[in-house]
Amino acid sequence: MKSKIKGIYPDAQFITTSSDCIYVADFSERTNAARKVEVHEHIPDCPLKENRKMDCFRLSNPYSLPVDFHIFAEHQLVNAEGHDMEHCECCFFPDGHSEHIWIGFLEIKDCKVKNLSRYKDKTKQQIISTVRMFRKKGLLDSCRVYGIISFPRHNKVGFDQTLFEDITEYKRLYKAEHIRFFASNDVIINSISTLSLPK
């Protein structure tokens, strides 16, 4: 998959890790965009609060599979007219494989809990537009596609009820876009072909 992406986007950069827990954080809001999305093998420190850890998306990797992360660069994804398009933060997938694998498209909203409902439609659309672009470029022909929406500050209770109307919306989006959506701050790698939510 990595070579396929580099064939379309030659400047694409990748971070590979086989850590048993992988943390993805969006530092943009808390650093005035001095730092952006980062991948870590340990929970990073929060830049604004001393002795406090950053709110992160966590990818549990119990089999220590090597995973590639591609954080989308500014102006990387453009539409037919050459304008920047709405897109999610990054994609990630098992390293060394290109077919019959999962690929996750991650959108992180590091916002206050009270603002969660404001972004519910935008987060889905950012993932959908990114997946459509990857499909148009022929990158997802034999992949199981996951769209993961993370609100890392909202870690006390589940927020999928806020983002999705009900189970029929999941089904409708899957039928229309062939994306398995997860609204979660924690996802588990089961194998090179499936991800799941914690039980």
Short mmCIF file of N, CA, C and O in Angstrom, two decimals, residues 15-22 39 41 59-69 92-97 100-103 188-196:
data_model
loop_
_atom_site.label_atom_id
_atom_site.label_comp_id
_atom_site.label_asym_id
_atom_site.label_seq_id
_atom_site.Cartn_x
_atom_site.Cartn_y
_atom_site.Cartn_z
N ILE A 15 5.18 7.01 8.73
CA ILE A 15 5.72 6.66 10.04
C ILE A 15 5.32 5.21 10.28
O ILE A 15 4.13 4.87 10.17
N THR A 16 6.27 4.35 10.58
CA THR A 16 5.98 2.93 10.79
C THR A 16 6.31 2.56 12.23
O THR A 16 7.37 2.92 12.75
N THR A 17 5.38 1.85 12.86
CA THR A 17 5.60 1.40 14.23
C THR A 17 4.92 0.06 14.44
O THR A 17 3.89 -0.22 13.82
N SER A 18 5.50 -0.76 15.30
CA SER A 18 4.86 -2.03 15.68
C SER A 18 4.60 -2.04 17.19
O SER A 18 4.45 -3.11 17.79
N SER A 19 4.53 -0.88 17.79
CA SER A 19 4.25 -0.77 19.22
C SER A 19 2.91 -1.42 19.55
O SER A 19 1.99 -1.42 18.74
N ASP A 20 2.79 -1.98 20.77
CA ASP A 20 1.54 -2.62 21.14
C ASP A 20 0.43 -1.62 21.41
O ASP A 20 -0.75 -1.97 21.41
N CYS A 21 0.78 -0.35 21.66
CA CYS A 21 -0.20 0.74 21.75
C CYS A 21 0.36 1.92 20.97
O CYS A 21 1.52 2.32 21.17
N ILE A 22 -0.45 2.44 20.07
CA ILE A 22 -0.03 3.55 19.22
C ILE A 22 -0.99 4.71 19.49
O ILE A 22 -2.21 4.52 19.52
N VAL A 39 2.24 10.90 15.61
CA VAL A 39 2.08 9.51 16.01
C VAL A 39 3.13 9.21 17.07
O VAL A 39 4.30 9.54 16.89
N GLU A 41 4.48 6.34 20.39
CA GLU A 41 4.43 5.00 20.98
C GLU A 41 4.12 5.07 22.47
O GLU A 41 3.91 4.04 23.10
N LEU A 59 -4.63 3.26 19.22
CA LEU A 59 -4.75 2.07 18.39
C LEU A 59 -4.04 0.94 19.11
O LEU A 59 -2.82 0.94 19.25
N SER A 60 -4.81 -0.02 19.61
CA SER A 60 -4.24 -1.16 20.31
C SER A 60 -3.76 -2.18 19.29
O SER A 60 -4.50 -2.55 18.36
N ASN A 61 -2.53 -2.66 19.47
CA ASN A 61 -1.89 -3.52 18.49
C ASN A 61 -1.34 -4.77 19.20
O ASN A 61 -0.13 -4.93 19.35
N PRO A 62 -2.24 -5.66 19.66
CA PRO A 62 -1.80 -6.76 20.52
C PRO A 62 -0.84 -7.75 19.86
O PRO A 62 -0.10 -8.45 20.56
N TYR A 63 -0.83 -7.82 18.53
CA TYR A 63 0.08 -8.75 17.84
C TYR A 63 1.34 -8.05 17.32
O TYR A 63 2.12 -8.65 16.59
N SER A 64 1.50 -6.79 17.70
CA SER A 64 2.67 -6.00 17.31
C SER A 64 2.91 -6.00 15.80
O SER A 64 4.04 -6.14 15.32
N LEU A 65 1.83 -5.87 15.05
CA LEU A 65 1.95 -5.77 13.59
C LEU A 65 2.58 -4.43 13.22
O LEU A 65 2.24 -3.40 13.79
N PRO A 66 3.49 -4.40 12.25
CA PRO A 66 4.01 -3.12 11.78
C PRO A 66 2.87 -2.36 11.06
O PRO A 66 2.19 -2.92 10.21
N VAL A 67 2.69 -1.12 11.45
CA VAL A 67 1.61 -0.29 10.89
C VAL A 67 2.22 0.98 10.32
O VAL A 67 3.05 1.63 10.95
N ASP A 68 1.81 1.31 9.09
CA ASP A 68 2.24 2.56 8.44
C ASP A 68 1.18 3.63 8.63
O ASP A 68 -0.01 3.39 8.40
N PHE A 69 1.62 4.82 9.02
CA PHE A 69 0.75 5.99 9.12
C PHE A 69 1.19 7.00 8.06
O PHE A 69 2.38 7.29 7.93
N PHE A 92 -3.94 4.89 7.87
CA PHE A 92 -2.98 3.93 8.41
C PHE A 92 -3.39 2.52 7.99
O PHE A 92 -4.57 2.25 7.75
N PHE A 93 -2.40 1.64 7.89
CA PHE A 93 -2.65 0.31 7.32
C PHE A 93 -1.48 -0.60 7.67
O PHE A 93 -0.39 -0.13 8.04
N PRO A 94 -1.64 -1.92 7.54
CA PRO A 94 -0.54 -2.85 7.84
C PRO A 94 0.62 -2.67 6.87
O PRO A 94 0.41 -2.57 5.66
N ASP A 95 1.82 -2.60 7.39
CA ASP A 95 3.02 -2.43 6.56
C ASP A 95 3.32 -3.71 5.79
O ASP A 95 3.15 -4.82 6.29
N GLY A 96 3.77 -3.54 4.54
CA GLY A 96 4.24 -4.68 3.75
C GLY A 96 3.15 -5.44 3.03
O GLY A 96 3.42 -6.48 2.43
N HIS A 97 1.94 -4.94 3.06
CA HIS A 97 0.82 -5.61 2.38
C HIS A 97 0.09 -4.58 1.52
O HIS A 97 0.10 -3.40 1.82
N HIS A 100 -6.24 -7.12 0.32
CA HIS A 100 -7.03 -7.83 1.34
C HIS A 100 -6.60 -7.40 2.75
O HIS A 100 -6.43 -8.23 3.64
N ILE A 101 -6.42 -6.11 2.90
CA ILE A 101 -6.03 -5.55 4.19
C ILE A 101 -7.07 -4.52 4.61
O ILE A 101 -7.92 -4.12 3.82
N TRP A 102 -6.98 -4.08 5.87
CA TRP A 102 -7.78 -2.94 6.29
C TRP A 102 -6.97 -1.66 6.05
O TRP A 102 -5.74 -1.68 5.99
N ILE A 103 -7.69 -0.58 5.90
CA ILE A 103 -7.08 0.74 5.91
C ILE A 103 -8.01 1.64 6.72
O ILE A 103 -9.23 1.61 6.53
N ILE A 188 -8.98 -1.50 18.02
CA ILE A 188 -8.08 -2.64 18.17
C ILE A 188 -7.77 -3.26 16.81
O ILE A 188 -8.67 -3.45 15.98
N ILE A 189 -6.50 -3.59 16.58
CA ILE A 189 -6.10 -4.34 15.39
C ILE A 189 -6.28 -5.83 15.69
O ILE A 189 -5.66 -6.36 16.60
N ASN A 190 -7.13 -6.49 14.92
CA ASN A 190 -7.33 -7.94 15.10
C ASN A 190 -6.38 -8.76 14.23
O ASN A 190 -5.94 -9.84 14.62
N SER A 191 -6.11 -8.26 13.03
CA SER A 191 -5.28 -8.98 12.05
C SER A 191 -4.96 -8.00 10.94
O SER A 191 -5.29 -6.81 11.04
N ILE A 192 -4.35 -8.46 9.86
CA ILE A 192 -4.09 -7.54 8.74
C ILE A 192 -5.37 -7.21 7.97
O ILE A 192 -5.36 -6.32 7.13
N SER A 193 -6.45 -7.90 8.29
CA SER A 193 -7.67 -7.67 7.51
C SER A 193 -8.83 -7.06 8.30
O SER A 193 -9.81 -6.64 7.70
N THR A 194 -8.74 -6.98 9.64
CA THR A 194 -9.87 -6.42 10.39
C THR A 194 -9.42 -5.59 11.59
O THR A 194 -8.42 -5.87 12.24
N LEU A 195 -10.24 -4.57 11.86
CA LEU A 195 -10.15 -3.77 13.09
C LEU A 195 -11.43 -3.98 13.86
O LEU A 195 -12.45 -4.42 13.31
N SER A 196 -11.42 -3.66 15.15
CA SER A 196 -12.66 -3.75 15.93
C SER A 196 -12.64 -2.70 17.04
O SER A 196 -11.60 -2.10 17.34
#
